[in-house]
Each structure stands twice: as C-alpha cells, then as structure tokens.
CSV table of C-alpha atoms and ligand atoms in Angstrom, one decimal:
chain,number,residue,atom,x,y,z
A,1,MET,CA,0.0,-0.2,0.1
A,2,ASP,CA,1.1,3.5,-0.8
A,3,GLU,CA,1.9,5.0,2.6
A,4,ARG,CA,0.1,7.9,1.6
A,5,GLU,CA,-3.0,6.2,0.4
A,6,ILE,CA,-6.0,8.2,1.4
A,7,GLN,CA,-9.0,6.0,2.5
A,8,VAL,CA,-10.8,8.3,5.1
A,9,ILE,CA,-11.9,11.9,3.9
A,10,GLY,CA,-13.2,14.3,6.6
A,11,PHE,CA,-15.6,16.7,5.0
A,12,ILE,CA,-16.7,20.0,6.6
A,13,GLY,CA,-19.6,22.0,5.1
A,14,LEU,CA,-22.4,19.9,3.5
A,15,GLY,CA,-24.5,22.9,1.9
A,16,THR,CA,-25.6,23.0,-1.7
A,17,MET,CA,-22.2,21.9,-3.0
A,18,GLY,CA,-20.6,20.0,-0.3
A,19,ARG,CA,-23.5,17.3,0.0
A,20,LEU,CA,-23.0,16.4,-3.8
A,21,MET,CA,-19.3,16.4,-3.6
A,22,VAL,CA,-19.4,14.1,-0.6
A,23,ALA,CA,-21.8,11.8,-2.5
A,24,SER,CA,-19.4,11.8,-5.4
A,25,LEU,CA,-16.5,10.9,-3.0
A,26,GLN,CA,-18.6,8.0,-1.5
A,27,ARG,CA,-19.2,6.6,-4.9
A,28,ALA,CA,-15.5,6.9,-5.8
A,29,GLY,CA,-15.0,4.4,-2.8
A,30,PHE,CA,-13.7,6.9,0.0
A,31,HIS,CA,-15.1,6.5,3.5
A,32,LEU,CA,-16.3,9.9,4.7
A,33,VAL,CA,-16.5,11.5,8.2
A,34,VAL,CA,-18.7,14.5,8.0
A,35,TYR,CA,-19.6,17.7,9.9
A,36,ASP,CA,-21.9,20.7,9.5
A,37,VAL,CA,-23.1,23.2,11.9
A,38,VAL,CA,-26.6,22.5,10.6
A,39,ALA,CA,-27.0,18.8,11.7
A,40,SER,CA,-29.7,18.0,9.0
A,41,ALA,CA,-27.2,18.8,6.3
A,42,THR,CA,-25.3,15.6,6.8
A,43,GLU,CA,-28.4,13.2,6.8
A,44,LEU,CA,-28.0,12.0,3.4
A,45,ALA,CA,-24.3,11.3,3.5
A,46,ILE,CA,-24.8,9.4,6.8
A,47,LYS,CA,-27.6,7.5,5.1
A,48,ASN,CA,-24.9,6.6,2.4
A,49,GLY,CA,-22.6,5.2,5.0
A,50,ALA,CA,-20.7,8.4,6.2
A,51,GLN,CA,-19.8,8.7,10.0
A,52,ALA,CA,-21.0,11.8,11.7
A,53,ALA,CA,-18.5,13.8,13.7
A,54,SER,CA,-19.6,16.1,16.6
A,55,SER,CA,-16.9,18.7,16.2
A,56,VAL,CA,-14.3,20.1,13.9
A,57,LYS,CA,-11.5,18.3,16.2
A,58,GLU,CA,-13.3,14.9,15.8
A,59,VAL,CA,-13.2,15.3,12.1
A,60,GLY,CA,-9.5,15.7,12.2
A,61,GLU,CA,-9.0,12.9,14.7
A,62,LEU,CA,-11.0,10.3,12.5
A,63,SER,CA,-9.7,11.3,9.0
A,64,ASP,CA,-6.8,10.9,6.6
A,65,VAL,CA,-7.2,14.3,5.0
A,66,VAL,CA,-9.9,17.0,5.5
A,67,VAL,CA,-11.8,18.9,2.7
A,68,LEU,CA,-13.5,22.2,3.5
A,69,MET,CA,-16.6,23.5,1.4
A,70,LEU,CA,-17.7,26.6,3.5
A,71,PRO,CA,-19.3,29.9,2.6
A,72,ASN,CA,-16.7,32.6,3.3
A,73,THR,CA,-13.2,33.3,4.5
A,74,PRO,CA,-14.3,33.5,8.4
A,75,ASP,CA,-15.9,30.4,8.1
A,76,VAL,CA,-12.7,28.6,6.9
A,77,GLU,CA,-10.6,30.5,9.4
A,78,SER,CA,-12.8,29.4,12.1
A,79,VAL,CA,-12.3,25.7,11.5
A,80,ILE,CA,-8.5,26.0,11.0
A,81,TYR,CA,-7.6,28.3,14.1
A,82,GLY,CA,-8.7,28.1,17.8
A,83,ASP,CA,-9.5,25.4,20.3
A,84,ASP,CA,-11.9,23.3,18.2
A,85,SER,CA,-10.0,23.2,15.0
A,86,LEU,CA,-8.0,21.2,12.4
A,87,MET,CA,-4.7,22.9,13.5
A,88,ALA,CA,-5.4,21.5,17.2
A,89,ALA,CA,-6.1,18.1,15.6
A,90,PRO,CA,-4.8,17.5,12.3
A,91,PRO,CA,-5.8,14.8,10.1
A,92,SER,CA,-3.2,11.7,10.0
A,93,ARG,CA,-1.9,12.6,6.5
A,94,ARG,CA,-1.5,16.2,7.6
A,95,LEU,CA,-3.4,17.6,4.5
A,96,ILE,CA,-6.3,20.0,4.3
A,97,ILE,CA,-7.9,21.0,1.0
A,98,ASP,CA,-10.1,24.0,1.0
A,99,MET,CA,-12.6,24.1,-1.8
A,100,SER,CA,-14.6,27.1,-0.6
A,101,THR,CA,-14.2,30.4,-2.5
A,102,ILE,CA,-12.3,32.7,0.0
A,103,SER,CA,-9.7,35.5,-0.2
A,104,PRO,CA,-6.5,34.6,-1.9
A,105,GLY,CA,-4.6,36.6,0.9
A,106,ALA,CA,-6.3,34.5,3.5
A,107,ALA,CA,-5.4,31.2,1.6
A,108,ARG,CA,-1.8,32.4,1.6
A,109,GLN,CA,-1.8,33.2,5.2
A,110,ILE,CA,-3.4,29.7,6.1
A,111,GLY,CA,-1.0,28.0,4.0
A,112,THR,CA,2.0,29.7,5.7
A,113,ASP,CA,0.5,29.1,9.2
A,114,LEU,CA,-0.3,25.4,8.6
A,115,LEU,CA,3.1,24.7,7.2
A,116,GLN,CA,4.6,25.8,10.5
A,117,CYS,CA,2.6,23.1,12.0
A,118,GLY,CA,3.8,20.5,9.3
A,119,ILE,CA,0.4,20.4,7.7
A,120,ASP,CA,0.1,20.8,3.9
A,121,PHE,CA,-2.7,23.3,2.6
A,122,VAL,CA,-4.3,23.4,-0.9
A,123,ASP,CA,-6.7,26.1,-1.9
A,124,ALA,CA,-9.0,24.3,-4.5
A,125,PRO,CA,-12.0,26.4,-5.4
A,126,VAL,CA,-14.2,25.0,-8.0
A,127,SER,CA,-16.4,26.1,-11.0
A,128,GLY,CA,-19.3,24.0,-12.3
A,129,GLY,CA,-22.1,24.5,-9.8
A,130,PRO,CA,-24.5,21.9,-8.3
A,131,ILE,CA,-24.6,20.2,-11.6
A,132,GLY,CA,-20.8,19.7,-11.7
A,133,ALA,CA,-20.6,18.6,-8.3
A,134,GLU,CA,-23.3,16.0,-8.8
A,135,LYS,CA,-21.6,14.6,-11.8
A,136,ALA,CA,-18.2,14.8,-10.3
A,137,CYS,CA,-17.0,16.9,-13.2
A,138,LEU,CA,-16.0,20.2,-11.5
A,139,THR,CA,-13.2,22.4,-12.8
A,140,ILE,CA,-10.8,22.6,-9.9
A,141,MET,CA,-8.0,25.3,-9.7
A,142,ALA,CA,-5.6,24.4,-7.1
A,143,GLY,CA,-2.9,26.4,-5.4
A,144,GLY,CA,-0.1,24.9,-3.2
A,145,SER,CA,3.2,23.2,-3.3
A,146,GLU,CA,3.8,20.5,-6.0
A,147,ASP,CA,4.0,17.8,-3.2
A,148,ALA,CA,0.9,19.1,-1.5
A,149,PHE,CA,-1.1,19.2,-5.0
A,150,SER,CA,0.0,15.6,-5.9
A,151,HIS,CA,-1.0,14.4,-2.4
A,152,ALA,CA,-4.4,16.0,-2.8
A,153,LEU,CA,-5.0,14.8,-6.5
A,154,PRO,CA,-6.5,11.4,-5.6
A,155,VAL,CA,-9.2,13.2,-3.7
A,156,LEU,CA,-9.8,16.0,-6.3
A,157,ARG,CA,-10.2,13.3,-8.9
A,158,GLY,CA,-13.2,12.0,-6.9
A,159,MET,CA,-14.9,15.5,-7.5
A,160,GLY,CA,-13.6,17.0,-10.7
A,161,THR,CA,-12.4,16.2,-14.2
A,162,THR,CA,-10.5,19.4,-15.1
A,163,ILE,CA,-8.1,19.7,-12.2
A,164,THR,CA,-5.0,22.1,-12.7
A,165,HIS,CA,-2.2,23.1,-10.4
A,166,VAL,CA,-2.1,26.7,-11.0
A,167,GLY,CA,0.7,28.0,-8.7
A,168,ALA,CA,1.4,28.4,-4.9
A,169,ASN,CA,-1.3,28.9,-2.0
A,170,GLY,CA,-3.7,31.7,-3.0
A,171,ALA,CA,-3.3,31.2,-6.8
A,172,GLY,CA,-6.5,28.9,-7.0
A,173,GLN,CA,-8.5,31.4,-5.2
A,174,THR,CA,-7.1,34.2,-7.7
A,175,LEU,CA,-8.2,32.2,-10.7
A,176,LYS,CA,-11.6,31.5,-9.1
A,177,LEU,CA,-12.2,35.2,-8.5
A,178,CYS,CA,-11.3,35.9,-12.2
A,179,ASN,CA,-13.7,33.2,-13.0
A,180,GLN,CA,-16.5,35.0,-10.9
A,181,LEU,CA,-15.8,38.3,-12.5
A,182,ILE,CA,-16.3,37.0,-16.0
A,183,CYS,CA,-19.5,35.2,-14.7
A,184,GLY,CA,-21.0,38.1,-13.1
A,185,VAL,CA,-20.4,40.4,-16.1
A,186,ASN,CA,-21.6,37.7,-18.5
A,187,ILE,CA,-24.9,37.4,-16.4
A,188,GLN,CA,-25.3,41.2,-16.6
A,189,ALA,CA,-24.9,41.1,-20.4
A,190,ILE,CA,-27.3,38.3,-20.8
A,191,SER,CA,-29.7,40.2,-18.7
A,192,GLU,CA,-29.4,43.3,-20.8
A,193,ALA,CA,-29.8,41.3,-24.1
A,194,ILE,CA,-33.0,39.7,-22.8
A,195,ALA,CA,-34.4,42.9,-21.5
A,196,LEU,CA,-33.7,44.4,-25.1
A,197,GLY,CA,-35.1,41.5,-26.9
A,198,ARG,CA,-38.2,41.3,-24.8
A,199,ALA,CA,-38.9,45.1,-25.5
A,200,SER,CA,-38.5,44.5,-29.0
A,201,GLY,CA,-41.0,41.6,-29.1
A,202,VAL,CA,-38.7,39.0,-30.3
A,203,ASP,CA,-39.4,35.4,-29.3
A,204,LEU,CA,-36.9,34.9,-26.3
A,205,THR,CA,-36.6,31.2,-26.5
A,206,ILE,CA,-35.6,31.3,-30.3
A,207,MET,CA,-33.3,34.4,-29.5
A,208,ARG,CA,-31.4,32.2,-26.8
A,209,GLU,CA,-31.3,29.2,-28.9
A,210,VAL,CA,-29.7,31.1,-32.0
A,211,LEU,CA,-27.4,32.9,-29.7
A,212,MET,CA,-26.2,29.6,-28.2
A,213,GLY,CA,-25.0,28.5,-31.7
A,214,GLY,CA,-22.8,31.6,-32.3
A,215,SER,CA,-20.0,33.4,-30.6
A,216,ALA,CA,-22.1,34.8,-27.7
A,217,SER,CA,-22.7,31.3,-26.3
A,218,SER,CA,-21.8,30.6,-22.8
A,219,TRP,CA,-22.6,28.3,-19.8
A,220,MET,CA,-24.5,31.3,-18.4
A,221,LEU,CA,-26.5,31.8,-21.6
A,222,GLU,CA,-27.5,28.2,-21.8
A,223,LYS,CA,-28.6,27.5,-18.0
A,224,LEU,CA,-29.2,31.1,-16.5
A,225,GLY,CA,-30.5,32.7,-19.7
A,226,LEU,CA,-33.0,29.9,-19.8
A,227,ALA,CA,-33.9,30.5,-16.2
A,228,MET,CA,-34.4,34.3,-16.9
A,229,ILE,CA,-36.7,33.6,-19.7
A,230,ASN,CA,-38.6,31.1,-17.7
A,231,GLY,CA,-39.0,33.4,-14.7
A,232,ASP,CA,-37.3,30.7,-12.5
A,233,THR,CA,-35.3,32.3,-9.7
A,234,SER,CA,-34.5,29.1,-7.8
A,235,ALA,CA,-31.1,28.9,-6.5
A,236,GLY,CA,-28.1,26.9,-7.6
A,237,PHE,CA,-25.5,29.6,-6.8
A,238,ARG,CA,-27.1,32.4,-4.7
A,239,ILE,CA,-27.0,36.1,-5.3
A,240,ASP,CA,-25.6,36.5,-1.7
A,241,LEU,CA,-22.6,34.2,-2.6
A,242,MET,CA,-21.9,36.1,-5.8
A,243,LEU,CA,-21.7,39.2,-3.7
A,244,LYS,CA,-19.3,37.7,-1.4
A,245,ASP,CA,-17.2,36.8,-4.4
A,246,LEU,CA,-17.6,40.2,-6.1
A,247,ARG,CA,-16.5,41.8,-2.8
A,248,LEU,CA,-13.3,39.6,-2.8
A,249,VAL,CA,-12.7,40.8,-6.5
A,250,GLN,CA,-13.0,44.2,-5.5
A,251,GLU,CA,-10.7,44.0,-2.4
A,252,MET,CA,-8.1,42.2,-4.7
A,253,ALA,CA,-8.4,44.9,-7.3
A,254,PHE,CA,-8.1,47.7,-4.8
A,255,ASP,CA,-4.9,46.1,-3.1
A,256,LEU,CA,-3.3,45.7,-6.7
A,257,ALA,CA,-4.6,49.0,-7.9
A,258,VAL,CA,-6.4,47.7,-11.0
A,259,PRO,CA,-9.6,49.4,-12.0
A,260,LEU,CA,-12.5,47.3,-12.7
A,261,PRO,CA,-15.3,49.3,-14.0
A,262,ALA,CA,-17.5,46.5,-15.4
A,263,THR,CA,-17.4,44.6,-12.0
A,264,SER,CA,-18.1,47.8,-10.1
A,265,LEU,CA,-21.3,48.2,-12.1
A,266,VAL,CA,-22.5,44.8,-11.9
A,267,THR,CA,-21.6,44.7,-8.1
A,268,THR,CA,-24.0,47.6,-7.8
A,269,GLN,CA,-26.7,45.7,-9.6
A,270,TYR,CA,-26.3,42.7,-7.4
A,271,LEU,CA,-26.6,45.0,-4.2
A,272,ASP,CA,-29.9,46.4,-5.7
A,273,ALA,CA,-31.1,42.8,-6.4
A,274,ARG,CA,-30.2,41.9,-2.7
A,275,SER,CA,-31.9,45.0,-1.3
A,276,HIS,CA,-35.1,43.9,-3.2
A,277,GLY,CA,-35.1,40.5,-1.5
A,278,GLU,CA,-33.3,38.5,-4.0
A,279,GLY,CA,-30.4,37.5,-1.9
A,280,ALA,CA,-31.4,33.8,-1.4
A,281,ASN,CA,-32.3,33.3,-5.1
A,282,GLY,CA,-29.9,32.3,-7.9
A,283,ASN,CA,-27.8,34.5,-10.0
A,284,GLN,CA,-30.4,34.7,-12.8
A,285,ALA,CA,-32.4,36.8,-10.4
A,286,LEU,CA,-29.9,39.7,-11.4
A,287,PHE,CA,-32.6,40.0,-14.2
A,288,THR,CA,-35.2,41.4,-11.8
A,289,VAL,CA,-33.0,44.6,-11.7
A,290,TYR,CA,-33.7,45.1,-15.6
A,291,ASP,CA,-37.4,44.3,-14.9
A,292,ARG,CA,-37.5,47.3,-12.6
A,293,MET,CA,-35.5,49.4,-14.7
A,294,SER,CA,-37.6,48.9,-17.7
A,295,ASN,CA,-40.9,48.6,-15.6
A,296,GLN,CA,-41.6,45.3,-16.9
A,297,THR,CA,-41.9,41.6,-15.6
A,298,GLN,CA,-41.4,38.3,-17.3
A,299,THR,CA,-44.5,36.5,-18.6
B,301,NAD,P1,-23.8,26.6,1.3
B,301,NAD,O1,-24.2,27.9,2.1
B,301,NAD,O2,-25.1,26.1,0.6
B,301,NAD,O3,-23.3,25.5,2.2
B,301,NAD,C1,-22.2,25.9,3.1
B,301,NAD,C2,-22.4,24.9,4.3
B,301,NAD,O4,-21.3,25.1,5.2
B,301,NAD,C3,-23.7,24.9,5.1
B,301,NAD,O5,-24.4,23.5,5.1
B,301,NAD,C4,-23.5,25.4,6.4
B,301,NAD,O6,-24.2,25.0,7.4
B,301,NAD,C5,-22.0,25.0,6.6
B,301,NAD,N1,-21.2,25.5,7.6
B,301,NAD,C6,-21.0,27.0,7.7
B,301,NAD,N2,-20.1,27.4,8.6
B,301,NAD,C7,-19.6,26.3,9.1
B,301,NAD,C8,-18.8,25.9,10.1
B,301,NAD,N3,-18.1,26.8,10.8
B,301,NAD,N4,-18.7,24.5,10.4
B,301,NAD,C9,-19.3,23.4,9.8
B,301,NAD,N5,-20.2,23.7,8.7
B,301,NAD,C10,-20.4,25.2,8.4
B,301,NAD,O7,-22.8,27.0,0.2
B,301,NAD,P2,-22.5,26.5,-1.1
B,301,NAD,O8,-23.4,26.8,-2.3
B,301,NAD,O9,-22.4,24.8,-1.0
B,301,NAD,O10,-21.0,27.0,-1.5
B,301,NAD,C11,-19.9,26.6,-0.7
B,301,NAD,C12,-18.7,27.3,-1.2
B,301,NAD,O11,-18.5,26.9,-2.5
B,301,NAD,C13,-18.7,28.9,-1.3
B,301,NAD,O12,-17.6,29.4,-1.0
B,301,NAD,C14,-19.2,29.1,-2.5
B,301,NAD,O13,-19.0,30.5,-2.9
B,301,NAD,C15,-18.5,28.1,-3.3
B,301,NAD,N6,-19.2,27.7,-4.7
B,301,NAD,C16,-20.5,27.5,-4.8
B,301,NAD,C17,-21.1,27.1,-5.9
B,301,NAD,C18,-22.6,27.1,-6.1
B,301,NAD,O14,-23.1,26.9,-7.3
B,301,NAD,N7,-23.4,26.9,-4.8
B,301,NAD,C19,-20.2,26.9,-7.1
B,301,NAD,C20,-19.0,27.1,-6.9
B,301,NAD,C21,-18.4,27.3,-5.6
C-alpha cells in the first residue's frame, strides 16, 4: 500500500455543493467523516454510510485528510484556528484541502500558518455548480506546493475532471475570483440582451437558441438565460454568494490598484437585487433589476 494512500476523508460544510461532492467521493470508494453546523445537512451522507463527527476536532482525529466547502473566509478560518480546529487536531496525512471560495490573501496566510505546524494546505476552489458537483466533473483550480498538490490529487479526482495546479497557495483563489468576475459580467450582459429582446418583441426562446449557436454562447446563457426567460429564480448559486465573491474581487483589485469598471457596475446591480429581497435566489435573479429599470415583468 502507498504509505500516503487516502481512505478516510473528513468533509466540513455539506451545503448546496458539499453534500453533492461528498456523494461523489462516496461513489469513488472513499469513507467519509462529515460535519456541518446544521446537523440536518449531513443526513443523506450518513444514510449513504458516512460517519458523523460532533466537532471539527473529531473530524481531524478520524480522518486521513480533510476537505472544506464553507461559505466564506471567516468560516474557513474558524475551522483552521482555535480550540476546536484542524490545527489543534490535524488529520493523519496532515493535508487540508479548502474548496470554498475565499480571499486569496487568507489562503496564503493559512498555508503559511499550517506549514509551520507541518500540515500541507491546498486551496482548490471549483467551478461547475451543483450540476458539476453531482456529476463529479467540477473544474478545480488548485494552489499549493507540488508535493501537496500531488498528495491531494486522488481526492480531487473524486470530485472533478479538469484539475489544474495553478501555482502556490492563493493562486487557486485568484483564478476563481477571475472566473467569478467573468460570470458576473456575463450574467449582466445576458440580462441586458434579454431585456432588449423582450422590449423589441422577439421570441426570447428562439433568440437564446440562436445565440447559443454563435459566438455569444456561454454556460451562463445556456443555463441562466433559460432560467431568466422562464422566470425561474431558484438557487443553484445564490446572489448572496456572488456578492461575497464580487467583494473579494473588488478587495483584490483595490490592493493591486487595478480599476475594474464593469465589475463595479455589476456589483451595484447585485446589491440592488439583494436589497429587493433576491439574496437567497439564484444568480439569474439579477434580471429582476432589469425588470424594474424597464418597468416590465417576465410573462
Ligand atoms: P452553502 O451555504 O449552501 O453551504 C455551506 C455549508 O457550510 C452549510 O451547510 C453551512 O451550514 C455549513 N457551515 C457554515 N459554517 C460552518 C462551520 N463553521 N462549520 C461547519 N459547517 C459550516 O454554500 P455552497 O453553495 O455549498 O457553497 C460553498 C462554497 O463553494 C462557497 O464558498 C461558494 O462561493 C462556493 N461555490 C458555490 C457554488 C454553487 O453553485 N453553489 C459553485 C462554486 C463554488
């Protein structure tokens, strides 16, 4: 047996994405130890054979490596540092993989702090949403040392198909934030095109299908364009989470003195959507901003 063979994966954060990623890892043959602050979040994983842990420390104590899929930077920091933490109880193979989207600077700091305790850290945020998580075909952008990345690879392969080592700690998060910038501005452009098409009276279903066959095609137009046309605001990726990411993009841009005018405008529109009660809805609900501006609603 490879002395670093990983059999038991600890997983913290079984929300929209995490619970589907856990199911993929279970199908890939790993044994899972799961923990979430909302106890009901782990029910399906436990039904499928996962072991429930009652604290973060217990996850570390029972696992070979630990994967995190938490909302934001403070959530990740809260399970890394402190009394009930992975730093206090590292997994046996001394590897932590954070797949949440958090601040690149925080990922670098966590990597440095963990290394001082002899623990490897890989920041490995994902793109592909719940569909990619369910089908284990996520795109994974990994930051960390060569050794840590190759150590993490068998675990990452249980959740994704396009897995790239993009640099040192923080580099995965940097790429993910660039991804979110493109997604946000793309959703804005799709909203504008649908608002314009609607006002002109064209058949929006035909318009989307035709545009999907040309150079304006995108995952966003395919999935979220359809949801906008159907007036479906149900959440895959919530407006609240996109605002969290756009804030991280803006902070990074500010630190690096890079003006991002398109991101600034779309951030304002996301804030407007949230202030009108859309925070828990999916990203396609950005279109409601255009409904208001043009004094129309989808039929
Ligand atoms: P989510 O809010 O649905 O799930 C997060 C889970 O973490 C929840 O079950 C919550 O109870 C749990 N949690 C929070 N703090 C915790 C703590 N201290 N200890 C244990 N559990 C805790 O979020 P999500 O949609 O699954 O997204 C998770 C991360 O992945 C976010 O950073 C998000 O930006 C990113 N992401 C999401 C999507 C998507 O489509 N939803 C896609 C790509 C990336």
